[in-house]
């Protein structure tokens, strides 16, 4: 890739994400600072170079990376990137387990945790520039300390099997869940765990939404959350998905999502792009920026419960809302209660992406149902030339969720 020729486009695609990661690393100014982290895909040269530069300033830098032998894992690419960046001495291989799926970095000062960077972003070209991701910085020493303790467990490369270590018991002790949520609190949840009670807790919180629930799903929708989205009430529930399915029973999973989409208070958008040239008159949309990708569109993993209320809840981190992310993988999530500012930022990002992909999914469905048509034909149908376009917003049980959305955002 000729990176110099694409630097402007990549700067735009980053939307400050890469710049934020580099700035966080740069805060480690001298030998009184440290950076301790864990990453699943640890490959993007600019980040690895920044870590090497921090080490050159005297900072104590140590990164656990996924080095697990897995046919579809990042082991070989991680090792190659580490070798190219000449930072092997800073890196600790994680070789036990199934997936070391974390993405976090703790900033320390004089050996004590000071701040945390975490989220869903793998340090790869596609992770930073190719699909929707999140990096979240927390300036809270207590939360950062919990992550530093988790890092210390990971760096020992613990065996997750119960008959070989007490690793799962330790992650539960360090981050109990479920637990009562105190006002204005932040509670980490680390995996792997002994059972799926944390996942069931997330579903319980989702089911307790009084007026609005907003979630993103990178790999299908777990049955616990499908049950919540299928409830007969007037709570607005919206989801943004990479795709409708994961693993086996693809057709059944797609059918279940289609059934949810028919509910008047449920609005689900699926990632897509406009496949033909001409729609924007001058630019065709592409579906990927590199040849091979596992994720095309949506990689974030967050849940917003009543985000416009006085006490919103945000659940965000590296873990997909799945059994494997709870019981099997090394993962981290943060449950944030009562921060209206954080909820506002996540809700704004949710609708930026949801609006983008809902329209593209509608175009895709139109083209699938009308193989002789083009996106331009959909555009012509989309325009309202007569009648009142507001009627659906005042029609109870409108199947496009317009009535439910109007009620939610008007405070009715």
mmCIF file of N, CA, C and O in Angstrom, residues 21 49 60 89 106 115 129 139 153-154 174 189 223 237 252 263 281 313 329 341 343 348 357 386 402:
data_model
loop_
_atom_site.group_PDB
_atom_site.id
_atom_site.type_symbol
_atom_site.label_atom_id
_atom_site.label_comp_id
_atom_site.label_asym_id
_atom_site.label_seq_id
_atom_site.Cartn_x
_atom_site.Cartn_y
_atom_site.Cartn_z
ATOM 1 N N UNK A 21 -4.893 7.528 20.196
ATOM 2 C CA UNK A 21 -4.046 6.465 20.740
ATOM 3 C C UNK A 21 -2.601 6.945 20.860
ATOM 4 O O UNK A 21 -1.944 6.744 21.896
ATOM 5 N N UNK A 49 5.502 1.864 16.777
ATOM 6 C CA UNK A 49 6.613 2.820 16.782
ATOM 7 C C UNK A 49 6.486 3.810 17.935
ATOM 8 O O UNK A 49 7.485 4.207 18.555
ATOM 9 N N UNK A 60 8.377 2.655 31.207
ATOM 10 C CA UNK A 60 8.270 1.214 31.427
ATOM 11 C C UNK A 60 7.120 0.695 30.563
ATOM 12 O O UNK A 60 5.955 0.876 30.905
ATOM 13 N N UNK A 89 11.377 -7.108 22.939
ATOM 14 C CA UNK A 89 11.674 -7.055 24.355
ATOM 15 C C UNK A 89 10.590 -6.401 25.194
ATOM 16 O O UNK A 89 10.592 -6.528 26.418
ATOM 17 N N UNK A 106 -2.962 0.777 29.961
ATOM 18 C CA UNK A 106 -2.998 1.518 31.218
ATOM 19 C C UNK A 106 -1.768 2.428 31.295
ATOM 20 O O UNK A 106 -0.639 1.984 31.074
ATOM 21 N N UNK A 115 -4.477 6.349 34.236
ATOM 22 C CA UNK A 115 -5.514 6.498 33.225
ATOM 23 C C UNK A 115 -5.589 5.219 32.398
ATOM 24 O O UNK A 115 -4.670 4.383 32.420
ATOM 25 N N UNK A 129 -9.042 1.980 10.418
ATOM 26 C CA UNK A 129 -9.555 2.781 9.304
ATOM 27 C C UNK A 129 -10.731 2.160 8.553
ATOM 28 O O UNK A 129 -11.419 2.857 7.813
ATOM 29 N N UNK A 139 -10.107 8.807 32.663
ATOM 30 C CA UNK A 139 -9.157 9.458 33.572
ATOM 31 C C UNK A 139 -9.581 9.176 35.011
ATOM 32 O O UNK A 139 -9.995 10.060 35.757
ATOM 33 N N UNK A 153 -2.399 -10.367 35.718
ATOM 34 C CA UNK A 153 -2.825 -11.753 35.531
ATOM 35 C C UNK A 153 -2.493 -12.232 34.125
ATOM 36 O O UNK A 153 -1.977 -13.335 33.927
ATOM 37 N N UNK A 154 -2.795 -11.413 33.128
ATOM 38 C CA UNK A 154 -2.571 -11.801 31.739
ATOM 39 C C UNK A 154 -1.097 -12.036 31.440
ATOM 40 O O UNK A 154 -0.745 -12.967 30.704
ATOM 41 N N UNK A 174 -12.010 -10.073 40.926
ATOM 42 C CA UNK A 174 -11.550 -8.725 40.596
ATOM 43 C C UNK A 174 -12.674 -7.855 40.065
ATOM 44 O O UNK A 174 -12.674 -6.632 40.272
ATOM 45 N N UNK A 189 -15.757 -5.360 34.018
ATOM 46 C CA UNK A 189 -16.120 -6.781 34.003
ATOM 47 C C UNK A 189 -15.096 -7.488 33.120
ATOM 48 O O UNK A 189 -15.044 -7.247 31.912
ATOM 49 N N UNK A 223 -29.386 -14.915 21.860
ATOM 50 C CA UNK A 223 -30.803 -15.169 22.132
ATOM 51 C C UNK A 223 -31.311 -14.399 23.345
ATOM 52 O O UNK A 223 -32.493 -14.030 23.410
ATOM 53 N N UNK A 237 -36.519 0.234 20.922
ATOM 54 C CA UNK A 237 -35.304 -0.586 20.911
ATOM 55 C C UNK A 237 -34.685 -0.532 19.523
ATOM 56 O O UNK A 237 -35.332 -0.872 18.533
ATOM 57 N N UNK A 252 -32.053 -19.409 10.167
ATOM 58 C CA UNK A 252 -32.937 -19.227 11.314
ATOM 59 C C UNK A 252 -32.625 -17.921 12.046
ATOM 60 O O UNK A 252 -33.545 -17.216 12.492
ATOM 61 N N UNK A 263 -41.491 -5.447 14.245
ATOM 62 C CA UNK A 263 -42.135 -4.907 15.439
ATOM 63 C C UNK A 263 -42.168 -3.386 15.370
ATOM 64 O O UNK A 263 -41.196 -2.751 14.929
ATOM 65 N N UNK A 281 -23.257 10.210 -8.150
ATOM 66 C CA UNK A 281 -22.894 10.955 -9.359
ATOM 67 C C UNK A 281 -21.401 10.918 -9.685
ATOM 68 O O UNK A 281 -21.031 11.029 -10.837
ATOM 69 N N UNK A 313 -27.164 4.288 31.463
ATOM 70 C CA UNK A 313 -26.165 3.233 31.637
ATOM 71 C C UNK A 313 -25.510 2.971 30.288
ATOM 72 O O UNK A 313 -26.195 2.795 29.277
ATOM 73 N N UNK A 329 -13.124 -16.264 26.235
ATOM 74 C CA UNK A 329 -12.084 -15.329 25.802
ATOM 75 C C UNK A 329 -11.579 -14.449 26.942
ATOM 76 O O UNK A 329 -12.293 -14.165 27.902
ATOM 77 N N UNK A 341 -22.846 12.762 29.946
ATOM 78 C CA UNK A 341 -21.903 13.161 28.889
ATOM 79 C C UNK A 341 -21.453 11.955 28.069
ATOM 80 O O UNK A 341 -21.452 11.995 26.829
ATOM 81 N N UNK A 343 -22.975 9.047 27.810
ATOM 82 C CA UNK A 343 -24.134 8.517 27.092
ATOM 83 C C UNK A 343 -24.442 9.350 25.859
ATOM 84 O O UNK A 343 -24.781 8.812 24.796
ATOM 85 N N UNK A 348 -24.792 9.797 20.070
ATOM 86 C CA UNK A 348 -24.509 10.510 18.825
ATOM 87 C C UNK A 348 -23.807 9.628 17.811
ATOM 88 O O UNK A 348 -24.139 9.627 16.624
ATOM 89 N N UNK A 357 -26.129 3.302 7.771
ATOM 90 C CA UNK A 357 -26.326 1.925 7.319
ATOM 91 C C UNK A 357 -27.787 1.564 7.101
ATOM 92 O O UNK A 357 -28.087 0.696 6.276
ATOM 93 N N UNK A 386 -46.073 13.885 -3.208
ATOM 94 C CA UNK A 386 -47.418 14.281 -2.810
ATOM 95 C C UNK A 386 -47.760 13.581 -1.497
ATOM 96 O O UNK A 386 -47.049 12.683 -1.050
ATOM 97 N N UNK A 402 -41.323 4.709 13.151
ATOM 98 C CA UNK A 402 -41.348 6.171 13.154
ATOM 99 C C UNK A 402 -42.173 6.717 14.319
ATOM 100 O O UNK A 402 -41.795 7.696 14.964
#
